[in-house]
Tab-separated table of C-alpha atoms and ligand atoms in Angstrom:
chain	number	residue	atom	x	y	z
R	1429	MET	CA	0.000	0.000	0.000
R	1430	THR	CA	1.175	3.505	-0.710
R	1431	THR	CA	1.474	5.647	2.405
R	1432	VAL	CA	0.779	9.340	2.456
R	1433	ALA	CA	4.445	10.145	3.033
R	1434	GLN	CA	5.606	8.004	0.107
R	1435	ALA	CA	3.008	9.305	-2.306
R	1436	ALA	CA	3.702	12.870	-1.268
R	1437	ASP	CA	7.458	12.839	-1.717
R	1438	PRO	CA	8.613	14.968	-4.639
R	1439	PRO	CA	10.266	13.143	-7.537
R	1440	ALA	CA	13.966	12.322	-7.123
R	1441	ASP	CA	14.989	14.879	-9.742
R	1442	PHE	CA	12.972	17.647	-8.066
R	1443	GLN	CA	15.075	20.797	-7.677
R	1444	PRO	CA	13.948	23.037	-4.843
R	1445	ALA	CA	13.723	26.757	-5.446
R	1446	THR	CA	16.731	28.265	-7.085
R	1447	ALA	CA	15.781	31.555	-5.442
R	1448	ALA	CA	17.015	30.206	-2.128
R	1449	GLY	CA	20.358	28.582	-2.087
R	1450	ALA	CA	22.315	28.476	1.151
R	1451	ASN	CA	21.935	32.241	1.451
R	1452	GLY	CA	18.227	32.522	0.675
R	1453	SER	CA	15.986	34.743	2.731
R	1454	ARG	CA	14.712	33.557	6.095
R	1455	PHE	CA	11.208	33.219	4.659
R	1456	VAL	CA	12.205	31.167	1.600
R	1457	ARG	CA	14.555	29.012	3.686
R	1458	ALA	CA	11.714	28.193	6.062
R	1459	CYS	CA	9.502	27.241	3.079
R	1460	LEU	CA	12.205	24.720	2.149
R	1461	ARG	CA	12.564	23.470	5.745
R	1462	LEU	CA	16.105	24.803	5.987
R	1463	PRO	CA	17.387	26.137	9.338
R	1464	VAL	CA	16.744	29.841	10.081
R	1465	ASP	CA	17.863	32.251	12.828
R	1466	ARG	CA	14.264	32.948	13.853
R	1467	THR	CA	10.741	32.115	12.746
R	1468	PRO	CA	9.694	34.227	9.742
R	1469	VAL	CA	6.366	36.054	10.018
R	1470	TRP	CA	3.814	37.614	7.675
R	1471	PHE	CA	0.000	37.906	7.729
R	1472	LEU	CA	-2.773	36.800	5.403
R	1473	ARG	CA	-4.511	39.989	4.154
R	1474	GLN	CA	-1.761	42.116	5.656
R	1475	ALA	CA	-2.714	44.931	3.274
R	1476	GLY	CA	-6.424	45.244	3.914
R	1477	ARG	CA	-9.234	47.267	5.335
R	1478	TYR	CA	-7.959	47.141	8.956
R	1479	MET	CA	-5.040	49.341	7.896
R	1480	PRO	CA	-5.616	53.126	7.732
R	1481	GLU	CA	-2.980	53.502	5.015
R	1482	TYR	CA	-4.932	51.067	2.792
R	1483	MET	CA	-8.247	52.784	3.498
R	1484	ALA	CA	-6.710	56.122	2.523
R	1485	VAL	CA	-5.846	54.699	-0.923
R	1486	ARG	CA	-9.172	52.882	-1.114
R	1487	ARG	CA	-11.092	56.151	-0.687
R	1488	HIS	CA	-9.868	57.223	-4.119
R	1489	HIS	CA	-9.713	53.898	-5.977
R	1490	SER	CA	-11.871	50.806	-6.336
R	1491	LEU	CA	-10.417	47.446	-5.355
R	1492	LEU	CA	-10.026	46.463	-9.013
R	1493	ASP	CA	-8.402	49.798	-9.912
R	1494	ILE	CA	-5.805	49.194	-7.206
R	1495	CYS	CA	-5.163	45.651	-8.474
R	1496	ARG	CA	-4.886	46.768	-12.107
R	1497	THR	CA	-2.625	49.786	-11.578
R	1498	PRO	CA	0.918	48.499	-10.908
R	1499	ASP	CA	2.118	51.698	-9.182
R	1500	ILE	CA	-0.764	51.630	-6.708
R	1501	ALA	CA	-0.757	47.861	-6.156
R	1502	ALA	CA	2.991	48.003	-5.482
R	1503	GLU	CA	2.611	50.964	-3.136
R	1504	VAL	CA	-0.111	49.218	-1.106
R	1505	THR	CA	1.983	46.022	-0.918
R	1506	ILE	CA	5.142	47.851	0.158
R	1507	THR	CA	3.410	50.111	2.691
R	1508	ALA	CA	1.840	47.165	4.527
R	1509	ALA	CA	5.062	45.127	4.630
R	1510	GLU	CA	7.109	48.092	5.888
R	1511	ARG	CA	4.545	49.297	8.410
R	1512	LEU	CA	4.372	45.813	9.963
R	1513	GLY	CA	8.073	44.935	9.601
R	1514	VAL	CA	7.197	41.434	8.368
R	1515	ASP	CA	9.516	39.024	6.520
R	1516	ALA	CA	7.456	38.734	3.333
R	1517	ALA	CA	5.285	40.943	1.129
R	1518	ILE	CA	2.285	39.392	-0.647
R	1519	ILE	CA	1.455	41.180	-3.863
R	1520	PHE	CA	-1.786	43.145	-3.689
R	1521	ALA	CA	-4.142	41.453	-6.158
R	1522	ASP	CA	-7.298	39.336	-5.992
R	1523	LEU	CA	-8.137	35.702	-6.561
R	1524	LEU	CA	-10.724	36.498	-9.235
R	1525	LEU	CA	-8.566	38.603	-11.605
R	1526	PRO	CA	-7.994	35.675	-14.050
R	1527	PHE	CA	-11.752	35.517	-14.715
R	1528	THR	CA	-11.589	38.589	-16.957
R	1529	PRO	CA	-9.200	37.174	-19.602
R	1530	MET	CA	-11.121	33.884	-19.423
R	1531	GLY	CA	-14.198	35.836	-20.548
R	1532	LEU	CA	-16.117	35.861	-17.283
R	1533	ASP	CA	-17.214	39.316	-16.120
R	1534	PHE	CA	-17.494	40.047	-12.413
R	1535	GLU	CA	-17.593	42.930	-9.993
R	1536	PHE	CA	-17.152	43.533	-6.276
R	1537	VAL	CA	-20.444	44.723	-4.825
R	1538	ALA	CA	-20.080	46.725	-1.594
R	1539	ASN	CA	-20.839	44.580	1.471
R	1540	GLU	CA	-21.724	41.578	-0.682
R	1541	GLY	CA	-18.394	40.502	-2.102
R	1542	PRO	CA	-17.724	39.308	-5.645
R	1543	GLN	CA	-20.498	38.718	-8.183
R	1544	VAL	CA	-20.003	36.882	-11.479
R	1545	HIS	CA	-22.515	38.137	-14.039
R	1546	ALA	CA	-23.138	34.859	-15.919
R	1547	PRO	CA	-22.183	31.920	-13.669
R	1548	ILE	CA	-21.015	28.707	-15.360
R	1549	ARG	CA	-23.645	25.954	-15.232
R	1550	THR	CA	-23.121	23.976	-18.457
R	1551	SER	CA	-20.409	22.180	-20.418
R	1552	ALA	CA	-20.965	24.608	-23.294
R	1553	GLN	CA	-20.229	27.575	-21.039
R	1554	ALA	CA	-17.109	25.857	-19.692
R	1555	ARG	CA	-15.974	25.140	-23.256
R	1556	ALA	CA	-16.363	28.809	-24.182
R	1557	LEU	CA	-13.919	29.978	-21.491
R	1558	ARG	CA	-10.671	31.269	-22.981
R	1559	THR	CA	-7.169	30.253	-21.988
R	1560	ASP	CA	-5.200	32.288	-24.542
R	1561	ARG	CA	-5.368	35.769	-23.070
R	1562	THR	CA	-3.442	35.367	-19.825
R	1563	ASP	CA	-1.064	38.132	-20.954
R	1564	ASP	CA	-3.880	40.528	-20.045
R	1565	LEU	CA	-2.885	39.817	-16.427
R	1566	LEU	CA	0.668	41.128	-16.862
R	1567	TYR	CA	-0.235	44.176	-14.768
R	1568	VAL	CA	0.226	41.924	-11.705
R	1569	ALA	CA	3.731	40.981	-12.887
R	1570	ARG	CA	4.519	44.682	-13.409
R	1571	ALA	CA	3.482	45.380	-9.807
R	1572	ILE	CA	5.647	42.485	-8.569
R	1573	GLU	CA	8.652	43.913	-10.443
R	1574	LYS	CA	8.191	47.211	-8.650
R	1575	VAL	CA	7.923	45.515	-5.265
R	1576	ALA	CA	10.951	43.303	-5.985
R	1577	ASN	CA	13.010	46.355	-7.038
R	1578	HIS	CA	11.986	48.218	-3.920
R	1579	PHE	CA	13.068	45.347	-1.680
R	1580	ALA	CA	16.136	44.349	-3.710
R	1581	ALA	CA	18.598	45.449	-1.033
R	1582	PRO	CA	18.864	43.459	2.201
R	1583	ARG	CA	17.125	44.988	5.240
R	1584	SER	CA	18.945	46.282	8.338
R	1585	ASP	CA	19.154	42.749	9.774
R	1586	GLY	CA	20.811	41.534	6.555
R	1587	ASP	CA	17.797	39.465	5.491
R	1588	GLN	CA	16.080	39.860	2.149
R	1589	LEU	CA	12.320	40.342	2.222
R	1590	GLY	CA	10.420	37.482	0.567
R	1591	ILE	CA	8.089	38.362	-2.316
R	1592	ILE	CA	4.933	36.244	-2.506
R	1593	GLY	CA	2.860	35.932	-5.656
R	1594	PHE	CA	-0.441	34.083	-5.530
R	1595	CYS	CA	-3.331	32.542	-7.385
R	1596	GLY	CA	-6.502	30.665	-6.525
R	1597	ALA	CA	-6.704	26.875	-6.584
R	1598	PRO	CA	-8.910	25.192	-9.219
R	1599	PHE	CA	-11.661	24.195	-6.764
R	1600	THR	CA	-11.982	27.556	-5.022
R	1601	LEU	CA	-11.969	29.484	-8.304
R	1602	ALA	CA	-14.445	27.063	-9.888
R	1603	SER	CA	-16.741	27.597	-6.894
R	1604	TYR	CA	-16.860	31.353	-7.627
R	1605	MET	CA	-17.364	30.710	-11.346
R	1606	ILE	CA	-20.240	28.312	-10.740
R	1607	GLU	CA	-21.991	29.841	-7.707
R	1608	GLY	CA	-21.480	33.364	-9.063
R	1609	GLY	CA	-20.203	34.567	-5.687
R	1610	SER	CA	-19.592	33.434	-2.137
R	1611	SER	CA	-21.575	30.396	-1.041
R	1612	ARG	CA	-22.638	28.522	2.051
R	1613	ASN	CA	-23.417	25.037	0.726
R	1614	TYR	CA	-21.775	24.991	-2.736
R	1615	ILE	CA	-24.813	23.252	-4.205
R	1616	GLU	CA	-24.282	24.298	-7.836
R	1617	THR	CA	-20.542	23.591	-7.618
R	1618	LYS	CA	-21.062	20.106	-6.224
R	1619	LYS	CA	-23.844	19.408	-8.750
R	1620	LEU	CA	-21.406	19.981	-11.627
R	1621	MET	CA	-18.680	18.099	-9.786
R	1622	TYR	CA	-20.863	15.035	-9.111
R	1623	ALA	CA	-22.131	15.127	-12.697
R	1624	SER	CA	-18.609	14.284	-13.872
R	1625	ALA	CA	-16.522	11.130	-13.657
R	1626	PRO	CA	-13.837	11.254	-10.951
R	1627	ILE	CA	-10.516	12.549	-12.259
R	1628	PRO	CA	-7.883	9.828	-11.844
R	1629	SER	CA	-4.900	10.783	-9.772
R	1630	GLU	CA	-1.658	8.849	-9.358
R	1631	ASN	CA	-1.806	10.054	-5.780
R	1632	CYS	CA	-5.321	8.867	-4.995
R	1633	HIS	CA	-5.765	6.179	-2.404
R	1634	PRO	CA	-6.357	3.160	-4.662
R	1635	GLU	CA	-8.744	1.619	-2.190
R	1636	ARG	CA	-10.922	4.731	-2.277
R	1637	SER	CA	-11.173	5.510	-5.990
R	1638	GLY	CA	-10.304	3.231	-8.928
R	1639	ALA	CA	-13.081	0.675	-8.822
R	1640	GLU	CA	-15.740	3.231	-7.960
R	1641	SER	CA	-14.718	5.599	-10.756
R	1642	LYS	CA	-15.621	3.093	-13.454
R	1643	ASP	CA	-19.169	2.844	-12.152
R	1644	LEU	CA	-19.475	6.603	-12.214
R	1645	ARG	CA	-19.167	7.172	-15.947
R	1646	PHE	CA	-22.533	8.405	-17.134
R	1647	ASP	CA	-23.747	8.428	-20.685
R	1648	SER	CA	-24.242	11.866	-22.142
R	1649	ALA	CA	-27.987	11.426	-22.654
R	1650	THR	CA	-28.511	10.973	-18.914
R	1651	ASN	CA	-26.017	13.595	-18.014
R	1652	PRO	CA	-25.347	16.326	-20.579
R	1653	GLU	CA	-23.110	18.323	-18.225
R	1654	GLN	CA	-20.614	15.601	-17.387
R	1655	ASP	CA	-17.785	17.414	-19.175
R	1656	ALA	CA	-18.195	20.763	-17.434
R	1657	TRP	CA	-16.105	19.959	-14.333
R	1658	PRO	CA	-13.061	18.408	-16.064
R	1659	ILE	CA	-13.070	21.209	-18.663
R	1660	LEU	CA	-13.188	23.844	-15.932
R	1661	MET	CA	-10.395	22.173	-13.953
R	1662	SER	CA	-8.179	21.826	-16.971
R	1663	LYS	CA	-8.724	25.394	-18.243
R	1664	LEU	CA	-8.141	26.844	-14.796
R	1665	VAL	CA	-4.874	24.910	-14.430
R	1666	THR	CA	-3.678	26.183	-17.826
R	1667	VAL	CA	-4.449	29.816	-17.030
R	1668	LEU	CA	-3.216	29.700	-13.427
R	1669	ALA	CA	0.085	28.025	-14.359
R	1670	ASP	CA	0.727	30.750	-16.996
R	1671	TYR	CA	-0.275	33.461	-14.525
R	1672	ALA	CA	2.044	32.042	-11.831
R	1673	ALA	CA	4.860	31.858	-14.401
R	1674	GLN	CA	4.419	35.593	-15.140
R	1675	GLN	CA	4.654	36.329	-11.422
R	1676	VAL	CA	7.790	34.224	-10.942
R	1677	ALA	CA	9.461	35.811	-13.989
R	1678	ALA	CA	8.693	39.205	-12.434
R	1679	GLY	CA	10.431	38.327	-9.162
R	1680	ALA	CA	8.059	36.349	-6.919
R	1681	ASP	CA	10.153	34.071	-4.655
R	1682	VAL	CA	7.231	31.889	-3.595
R	1683	ILE	CA	3.695	31.299	-4.900
R	1684	GLN	CA	0.805	30.794	-2.505
R	1685	VAL	CA	-2.134	28.817	-3.920
R	1686	PHE	CA	-5.361	29.785	-2.114
R	1687	ASP	CA	-7.848	26.933	-1.820
R	1688	SER	CA	-9.799	28.936	0.717
R	1689	TRP	CA	-13.015	26.924	0.458
R	1690	ALA	CA	-11.596	23.392	0.009
R	1691	GLY	CA	-12.886	22.682	3.507
R	1692	ALA	CA	-16.365	22.376	1.958
R	1693	LEU	CA	-15.256	19.015	0.522
R	1694	SER	CA	-15.035	15.613	2.170
R	1695	PRO	CA	-11.658	13.881	1.790
R	1696	THR	CA	-13.226	11.444	-0.702
R	1697	ASP	CA	-14.618	14.219	-2.901
R	1698	TYR	CA	-11.355	16.162	-2.626
R	1699	ARG	CA	-9.420	13.094	-3.796
R	1700	GLN	CA	-11.819	12.206	-6.602
R	1701	TYR	CA	-12.470	15.611	-8.136
R	1702	VAL	CA	-9.840	18.104	-6.975
R	1703	LEU	CA	-6.545	16.455	-6.030
R	1704	ALA	CA	-5.361	15.664	-9.574
R	1705	PRO	CA	-5.813	19.138	-11.120
R	1706	THR	CA	-4.455	20.830	-7.984
R	1707	THR	CA	-1.396	18.551	-8.026
R	1708	ASP	CA	-0.902	19.370	-11.691
R	1709	LEU	CA	-0.987	23.115	-10.965
R	1710	ILE	CA	1.371	22.877	-7.993
R	1711	ARG	CA	3.877	20.712	-9.892
R	1712	ARG	CA	3.845	23.162	-12.799
R	1713	ILE	CA	4.561	26.072	-10.463
R	1714	GLN	CA	7.359	24.179	-8.691
R	1715	ALA	CA	8.892	23.447	-12.089
R	1716	LEU	CA	9.443	27.240	-12.339
R	1717	GLY	CA	11.905	26.887	-9.449
R	1718	VAL	CA	9.892	28.329	-6.548
R	1719	PRO	CA	8.302	26.735	-3.479
R	1720	VAL	CA	4.508	26.589	-3.252
R	1721	ILE	CA	2.426	27.330	-0.158
R	1722	TYR	CA	-0.975	25.616	-0.357
R	1723	PHE	CA	-3.615	27.101	1.936
R	1724	GLY	CA	-7.223	26.331	2.789
R	1725	VAL	CA	-9.656	26.854	5.654
R	1726	ASP	CA	-11.430	24.152	7.679
R	1727	THR	CA	-9.030	21.578	6.317
R	1728	ALA	CA	-8.230	19.408	9.372
R	1729	SER	CA	-9.521	16.219	7.741
R	1730	LEU	CA	-8.097	17.150	4.312
R	1731	LEU	CA	-4.485	17.825	5.282
R	1732	PRO	CA	-3.057	14.401	4.294
R	1733	ALA	CA	-4.799	14.639	0.906
R	1734	MET	CA	-3.689	18.253	0.409
R	1735	ARG	CA	-0.126	17.214	1.197
R	1736	GLN	CA	-0.331	14.677	-1.630
R	1737	THR	CA	-0.282	17.595	-4.069
R	1738	GLY	CA	3.449	17.779	-3.283
R	1739	CYS	CA	3.230	21.378	-1.998
R	1740	ASP	CA	6.262	22.656	-0.080
R	1741	VAL	CA	4.276	24.399	2.656
R	1742	LEU	CA	0.771	23.736	3.961
R	1743	GLY	CA	-1.120	26.731	5.353
R	1744	LEU	CA	-3.035	25.636	8.464
R	1745	ASP	CA	-6.257	27.202	9.675
R	1746	TRP	CA	-6.537	27.929	13.390
R	1747	ARG	CA	-8.978	25.142	14.255
R	1748	THR	CA	-6.327	22.401	14.191
R	1749	PRO	CA	-3.564	22.504	16.806
R	1750	LEU	CA	-0.363	23.092	14.854
R	1751	ASP	CA	1.574	20.286	16.564
R	1752	LEU	CA	-1.175	17.748	15.897
R	1753	ALA	CA	-1.505	18.789	12.232
R	1754	TRP	CA	2.251	18.698	11.697
R	1755	ARG	CA	2.534	15.251	13.310
R	1756	THR	CA	-0.268	13.984	11.055
R	1757	LEU	CA	1.897	15.136	8.149
R	1758	HIS	CA	4.958	13.310	9.579
R	1759	HIS	CA	6.767	16.701	9.620
R	1760	ALA	CA	7.498	15.986	5.946
R	1761	VAL	CA	6.289	19.402	4.750
R	1762	ALA	CA	6.690	22.953	6.066
R	1763	VAL	CA	3.687	24.534	7.795
R	1764	GLN	CA	2.392	28.093	7.938
R	1765	GLY	CA	0.082	29.457	10.594
R	1766	ASN	CA	-1.979	29.391	12.583
R	1767	LEU	CA	-3.175	32.074	15.015
R	1768	ASP	CA	-6.924	32.712	15.106
R	1769	PRO	CA	-7.238	36.150	13.441
R	1770	ILE	CA	-9.775	37.088	16.103
R	1771	ALA	CA	-7.124	36.559	18.832
R	1772	LEU	CA	-5.806	39.928	17.593
R	1773	PHE	CA	-8.794	41.464	19.416
R	1774	ALA	CA	-7.807	39.821	22.748
R	1775	PRO	CA	-6.056	41.611	25.635
R	1776	GLU	CA	-2.277	41.876	25.216
R	1777	ALA	CA	-1.504	39.080	27.684
R	1778	VAL	CA	-3.930	36.625	26.067
R	1779	LEU	CA	-2.601	37.379	22.586
R	1780	HIS	CA	0.959	36.966	23.880
R	1781	ALA	CA	0.080	33.555	25.338
R	1782	ARG	CA	-1.552	32.389	22.104
R	1783	VAL	CA	1.476	33.354	20.026
R	1784	ALA	CA	3.846	31.717	22.538
R	1785	ASP	CA	1.723	28.554	22.405
R	1786	ILE	CA	2.032	28.322	18.606
R	1787	LEU	CA	5.807	28.815	18.782
R	1788	ALA	CA	6.000	26.121	21.471
R	1789	GLN	CA	4.023	23.723	19.280
R	1790	ALA	CA	6.367	24.369	16.344
R	1791	ALA	CA	9.174	23.560	18.817
R	1792	GLY	CA	11.929	25.166	16.766
R	1793	ARG	CA	11.674	22.593	13.967
R	1794	PRO	CA	12.838	23.920	10.592
R	1795	GLY	CA	9.889	24.709	8.344
R	1796	HIS	CA	7.518	26.861	10.403
R	1797	ILE	CA	6.321	30.215	9.083
R	1798	PHE	CA	4.263	32.195	11.567
R	1799	ASN	CA	0.969	33.535	10.198
R	1800	LEU	CA	-2.709	33.665	10.999
R	1801	GLY	CA	-5.082	30.772	10.361
R	1802	HIS	CA	-7.026	33.037	7.932
R	1803	GLY	CA	-6.987	36.695	6.843
R	1804	ILE	CA	-6.895	39.748	9.117
R	1805	VAL	CA	-10.460	41.054	9.423
R	1806	PRO	CA	-11.548	44.722	9.219
R	1807	ASN	CA	-11.260	46.683	12.515
R	1808	THR	CA	-8.348	44.581	13.773
R	1809	PRO	CA	-6.126	46.868	15.885
R	1810	VAL	CA	-2.866	47.487	13.998
R	1811	ASP	CA	-1.080	47.618	17.379
R	1812	ALA	CA	-2.020	44.001	18.051
R	1813	VAL	CA	-0.484	42.954	14.732
R	1814	LEU	CA	2.667	44.914	15.599
R	1815	GLN	CA	2.762	43.253	19.027
R	1816	VAL	CA	2.814	39.823	17.368
R	1817	VAL	CA	5.646	40.851	15.033
R	1818	ARG	CA	7.715	42.114	18.012
R	1819	GLN	CA	7.101	38.892	19.900
R	1820	ILE	CA	8.122	36.677	16.984
R	1821	LYS	CA	11.236	38.751	16.359
R	1822	SER	CA	12.346	38.471	19.986
R	1823	SER	CA	11.868	34.690	20.039
R	1824	THR	CA	15.103	33.093	18.897
R	1825	LEU	CA	15.166	29.475	17.830
H	2703	CP3	O1	-2.539	41.619	1.774
H	2703	CP3	C1	-3.320	40.866	1.178
H	2703	CP3	O2	-3.402	39.647	1.431
H	2703	CP3	C2	-4.225	41.475	0.152
H	2703	CP3	C3	-4.263	40.841	-1.181
H	2703	CP3	C4	-5.480	39.951	-1.379
H	2703	CP3	C5	-6.803	40.390	-1.689
H	2703	CP3	N1	-7.565	39.289	-1.972
H	2703	CP3	C6	-7.279	41.785	-1.799
H	2703	CP3	C7	-8.673	42.022	-1.350
H	2703	CP3	C8	-5.482	38.569	-1.391
H	2703	CP3	C9	-4.352	37.604	-1.055
H	2703	CP3	C10	-6.818	38.164	-1.774
H	2703	CP3	C11	-7.197	36.756	-1.982
H	2703	CP3	C12	-8.633	36.437	-2.047
H	2703	CP3	N2	-9.604	37.071	-2.739
H	2703	CP3	C13	-9.208	35.301	-1.458
H	2703	CP3	C14	-8.462	34.243	-0.708
H	2703	CP3	C15	-8.058	34.726	0.625
H	2703	CP3	C16	-8.856	34.161	1.727
H	2703	CP3	O3	-9.461	34.965	2.453
H	2703	CP3	O4	-8.858	32.932	1.895
H	2703	CP3	C17	-10.576	35.313	-1.751
H	2703	CP3	C18	-11.587	34.306	-1.282
H	2703	CP3	C19	-10.815	36.424	-2.586
H	2703	CP3	C20	-12.091	36.828	-3.188
H	2703	CP3	C21	-12.572	38.044	-2.503
H	2703	CP3	N3	-11.992	39.282	-2.611
H	2703	CP3	C22	-13.703	38.168	-1.668
H	2703	CP3	C23	-14.617	37.021	-1.254
H	2703	CP3	C24	-13.771	39.509	-1.280
H	2703	CP3	C25	-14.868	40.175	-0.495
H	2703	CP3	C26	-14.827	39.794	0.936
H	2703	CP3	C27	-14.593	40.990	1.804
H	2703	CP3	O5	-13.829	40.820	2.767
H	2703	CP3	O6	-15.169	42.026	1.514
H	2703	CP3	C28	-12.672	40.181	-1.842
H	2703	CP3	C29	-12.329	41.597	-1.683
H	2703	CP3	C30	-10.915	41.939	-1.291
H	2703	CP3	N4	-9.796	41.465	-1.933
H	2703	CP3	C31	-10.491	42.838	-0.257
H	2703	CP3	C32	-9.089	42.900	-0.306
H	2703	CP3	C33	-8.188	43.735	0.553
H	2703	CP3	C34	-11.409	43.608	0.680
H	2703	CP3	C35	-12.319	44.502	-0.020
H	2703	CP3	C36	-11.915	45.921	-0.347
H	2703	CP3	O7	-10.803	46.451	-0.162
H	2703	CP3	O8	-12.828	46.560	-0.869
């Protein structure tokens, strides 16, 4: 039988990130599970509505204007990283930007989040999505170049700031395409998913797929939409791999793949419908020479399957104790996380104890990046975020 650890090991000829040889930045070294002088730290949504500097820019520009104007996106990215004194800057962009060149219009509606104008519900609609216009997204690469130039010189402690590019994962992006926005139960997404035959994966547990998959091939008269899911997965992987390649060429040291809503899936469904395309995407990004952080929320039961994608770092949400999650993964992958973002509203002493607890659970092992278990929410006190950064910086390994 294939164990999780065996299946998850990268191929023998796998070359880890060229961006981080022996002298790579603290953040990139931790992604590769190399020793570091102290735990690196950054925050999900570190440039967001909790930050007055971001709101000042936001008063004059829409979210999409900021994303699509390299000077402004770079400025917002740099300001947040410098204000917080973190070890990595995540480029200011949004998960849904690739929808536009794929031919899917959307907008951000105040207080309601994203809305896709014509959600995908049929194979014909999936077939009509375009994969040949990813160059339209080069404005993100231009912003990354500006950020990388700004942070080209080492900081006062001699360490180079890490530059993080990102994209959505196939499942999470497909959920927005199909539901048309945020969702509670993912009914339309799962309808299209279940209408398709499971996608074979070399990494799937043989005892859980294989035999069943054969029984699940429908004929097209009974099920006209059986092609929609595999077409969507494959087109998303094509576009996202090109988009990630643009970001790496522009100077991203690491790519984070956001599978924010993967926790809506059972491990069986994840393995049958999502693991193979996600693995394909992650392998293609790693082939560019950078480590990949793979992040989702509510993923406690999915972590072994997510690890099978071969990602370098798994982002943990705050519901799973970090030590337990890492043990489940045999410490064979780096981990990122996992403070409850709402702990940033707690009194100083409580917040201090929570941060200390996470560091104690990581126990100085190489391969821990401190972060939240999900994004900073609006109204979070900036001082609390700064307190966490000070605490991490004063904790030597
Ligand atoms: O510093 C950073 O991390 C900011 C860059 C960033 C944004 N979106 C800008 C943004 C990143 C990494 C994202 C990723 C993103 N976008 C995700 C995955 C992250 C996660 O939370 O798991 C998702 C699900 C999206 C899609 C999205 N964008 C939604 C659902 C919303 C609305 C929700 C809300 O909080 O209003 C957005 C809007 C958005 N994208 C904001 C920011 C800073 C807030 C809205 C604003 O400024 O008007």
